[in-house]
């Protein structure tokens, strides 16, 4: 299934509001090369608060939080008037304190589901000829695409937003 190019543009915009904000330090070891995870050089409490803030700014509602296990599940939907589609995003984030105690490993995965509006039709006919005619103000949404979001730019935008919030919170405290 193809991911709607408007969805990608919207998500990149949402998650990368400030690309040029100062970033916190990251461990750049080869074990951390995956674009869906990072070792953030902040404590687990700071990261937890920043993750909640990042999700809310991104219009994702936090569905469940299991702080003890270090898991957040968030969901959100975006309606596109032009194409009459609804795209739902589900994001799961794992955050675990590292052995050093002053860093947190953040790992995330996201999936999407796109639904398109279809119109109900009625039949109009005479003299043995019947034509389908769309009935206004009726219809239903039908699944048109779904899958995991594997776009590194999308995740980079998420982590850039997280970086910005961590930096702002750190500056408020100091």
Short mmCIF file of C-alpha atoms in Angstrom, two decimals:
data_model
loop_
_atom_site.label_atom_id
_atom_site.label_comp_id
_atom_site.label_asym_id
_atom_site.label_seq_id
_atom_site.Cartn_x
_atom_site.Cartn_y
_atom_site.Cartn_z
CA UNK A 1 0.00 0.00 0.00
CA UNK A 2 1.26 3.49 -0.72
CA UNK A 3 1.42 6.10 2.00
CA UNK A 4 -0.33 9.28 0.99
CA UNK A 5 2.25 11.97 0.16
CA UNK A 6 0.11 14.56 1.93
CA UNK A 7 0.26 12.47 5.11
CA UNK A 8 4.04 12.38 4.97
CA UNK A 9 4.24 16.15 4.46
CA UNK A 10 1.82 16.78 7.32
CA UNK A 11 3.62 14.48 9.73
CA UNK A 12 7.03 15.89 8.86
CA UNK A 13 5.64 19.38 9.47
CA UNK A 14 4.07 18.41 12.79
CA UNK A 15 7.12 16.64 14.13
CA UNK A 16 9.80 19.03 12.89
CA UNK A 17 8.57 22.45 13.91
CA UNK A 18 12.04 23.57 14.92
CA UNK A 19 14.75 21.70 13.08
CA UNK A 20 17.42 24.16 14.10
CA UNK A 21 16.83 24.11 17.86
CA UNK A 22 19.84 23.11 19.97
CA UNK A 23 19.85 19.36 20.43
CA UNK A 24 20.72 17.35 23.52
CA UNK A 25 23.74 15.07 23.33
CA UNK A 26 23.35 11.56 21.96
CA UNK A 27 25.43 8.46 22.23
CA UNK A 28 26.64 7.86 18.67
CA UNK A 29 27.73 4.26 19.05
CA UNK A 30 27.03 1.87 16.19
CA UNK A 31 24.50 0.03 18.37
CA UNK A 32 22.31 3.14 18.22
CA UNK A 33 22.29 3.54 14.42
CA UNK A 34 18.59 2.66 13.96
CA UNK A 35 16.51 5.74 13.15
CA UNK A 36 13.65 4.51 15.36
CA UNK A 37 15.65 4.59 18.60
CA UNK A 38 18.09 6.85 20.41
CA UNK A 39 19.95 7.11 23.69
CA UNK A 40 18.98 10.49 25.11
CA UNK A 41 21.37 11.97 27.67
CA UNK A 42 18.62 12.93 30.11
CA UNK A 43 17.10 11.04 33.04
CA UNK A 44 14.01 8.91 32.60
CA UNK A 45 11.73 11.38 34.46
CA UNK A 46 12.73 14.29 32.21
CA UNK A 47 12.31 12.14 29.09
CA UNK A 48 8.91 10.87 30.23
CA UNK A 49 7.57 14.41 30.70
CA UNK A 50 9.08 15.54 27.38
CA UNK A 51 7.55 12.55 25.54
CA UNK A 52 4.08 13.42 26.84
CA UNK A 53 4.55 17.04 25.81
CA UNK A 54 5.83 16.05 22.34
CA UNK A 55 2.86 13.77 21.72
CA UNK A 56 0.36 16.41 22.78
CA UNK A 57 1.99 19.02 20.51
CA UNK A 58 1.77 16.52 17.66
CA UNK A 59 -2.00 16.11 18.13
CA UNK A 60 -1.60 12.54 19.30
CA UNK A 61 -3.74 11.56 22.28
CA UNK A 62 -2.09 9.43 24.91
CA UNK A 63 -4.19 6.27 25.09
CA UNK A 64 -2.24 4.34 27.73
CA UNK A 65 0.78 5.00 29.89
CA UNK A 66 2.62 2.30 31.79
CA UNK A 67 5.32 4.36 33.45
CA UNK A 68 6.68 1.45 35.47
CA UNK A 69 7.30 -0.55 32.28
CA UNK A 70 8.30 2.56 30.32
CA UNK A 71 5.63 2.37 27.59
CA UNK A 72 3.37 5.05 26.08
CA UNK A 73 0.70 4.33 23.45
CA UNK A 74 -0.66 7.35 21.55
CA UNK A 75 -3.24 7.72 18.78
CA UNK A 76 -4.44 10.51 16.55
CA UNK A 77 -6.40 11.16 13.37
CA UNK A 78 -6.19 13.71 10.59
CA UNK A 79 -9.05 14.49 8.21
CA UNK A 80 -8.22 15.63 4.66
CA UNK A 81 -11.11 17.63 3.18
CA UNK A 82 -9.78 17.61 -0.38
CA UNK A 83 -9.52 13.84 -0.69
CA UNK A 84 -12.18 12.96 1.90
CA UNK A 85 -9.81 10.67 3.77
CA UNK A 86 -9.09 10.07 7.43
CA UNK A 87 -5.62 8.94 8.42
CA UNK A 88 -5.14 7.46 11.88
CA UNK A 89 -1.69 7.17 13.46
CA UNK A 90 -0.86 4.79 16.31
CA UNK A 91 2.51 5.25 18.00
CA UNK A 92 4.12 3.10 20.68
CA UNK A 93 7.10 4.48 22.57
CA UNK A 94 9.36 2.56 24.91
CA UNK A 95 11.63 4.50 27.26
CA UNK A 96 14.04 2.70 29.58
CA UNK A 97 16.63 4.09 31.98
CA UNK A 98 20.14 3.07 31.03
CA UNK A 99 22.52 1.53 33.55
CA UNK A 100 24.40 4.82 34.00
CA UNK A 101 21.18 6.42 35.32
CA UNK A 102 21.76 9.71 33.50
CA UNK A 103 20.55 8.56 30.08
CA UNK A 104 17.36 7.03 28.68
CA UNK A 105 16.93 4.69 25.71
CA UNK A 106 13.91 5.76 23.64
CA UNK A 107 12.52 3.43 21.00
CA UNK A 108 9.41 4.05 18.93
CA UNK A 109 7.29 2.47 16.23
CA UNK A 110 4.32 3.95 14.41
CA UNK A 111 1.65 2.66 12.07
CA UNK A 112 -1.00 4.32 9.93
CA UNK A 113 -4.43 3.47 8.63
CA UNK A 114 -6.08 5.48 5.85
CA UNK A 115 -9.80 5.38 5.17
CA UNK A 116 -11.56 6.92 2.17
CA UNK A 117 -15.15 8.09 2.09
CA UNK A 118 -17.37 6.28 -0.40
CA UNK A 119 -20.82 7.48 -1.40
CA UNK A 120 -23.92 5.36 -1.24
CA UNK A 121 -25.76 5.10 -4.54
CA UNK A 122 -29.39 4.76 -5.45
CA UNK A 123 -30.93 3.48 -8.64
CA UNK A 124 -32.83 5.67 -11.05
CA UNK A 125 -34.32 4.19 -14.15
CA UNK A 126 -37.04 4.10 -16.72
CA UNK A 127 -37.88 1.97 -19.72
CA UNK A 128 -35.67 -0.86 -18.54
CA UNK A 129 -32.58 1.31 -18.06
CA UNK A 130 -31.24 1.74 -14.54
CA UNK A 131 -28.43 4.14 -13.58
CA UNK A 132 -26.63 4.38 -10.25
CA UNK A 133 -26.81 7.89 -8.80
CA UNK A 134 -24.80 9.04 -5.76
CA UNK A 135 -26.99 9.95 -2.81
CA UNK A 136 -25.76 13.19 -1.19
CA UNK A 137 -24.86 13.30 2.52
CA UNK A 138 -24.50 9.53 2.78
CA UNK A 139 -21.54 7.24 2.69
CA UNK A 140 -19.11 5.37 4.81
CA UNK A 141 -15.36 5.18 5.28
CA UNK A 142 -13.57 2.20 3.79
CA UNK A 143 -10.02 1.14 4.61
CA UNK A 144 -7.76 2.10 1.71
CA UNK A 145 -4.28 1.63 3.17
CA UNK A 146 -2.42 0.64 6.31
CA UNK A 147 0.99 -0.41 7.52
CA UNK A 148 4.02 0.59 9.53
CA UNK A 149 5.59 3.97 9.06
CA UNK A 150 9.18 3.25 7.99
CA UNK A 151 10.13 6.74 6.85
CA UNK A 152 13.34 7.83 8.61
CA UNK A 153 12.43 11.51 8.09
CA UNK A 154 9.18 11.01 10.00
CA UNK A 155 11.06 9.55 13.01
CA UNK A 156 13.75 12.22 12.72
CA UNK A 157 11.00 14.84 13.00
CA UNK A 158 9.66 13.14 16.13
CA UNK A 159 13.08 13.06 17.76
CA UNK A 160 13.76 16.68 16.72
CA UNK A 161 10.56 17.73 18.51
CA UNK A 162 11.58 15.70 21.55
CA UNK A 163 15.03 17.35 21.46
CA UNK A 164 13.48 20.81 21.39
CA UNK A 165 11.23 20.13 24.37
CA UNK A 166 14.05 18.54 26.39
CA UNK A 167 16.25 21.55 25.66
CA UNK A 168 13.51 24.06 26.60
CA UNK A 169 12.76 22.19 29.84
CA UNK A 170 16.46 22.02 30.69
CA UNK A 171 16.85 25.78 30.09
CA UNK A 172 13.83 26.54 32.35
CA UNK A 173 15.41 24.57 35.19
CA UNK A 174 18.81 26.28 34.90
#
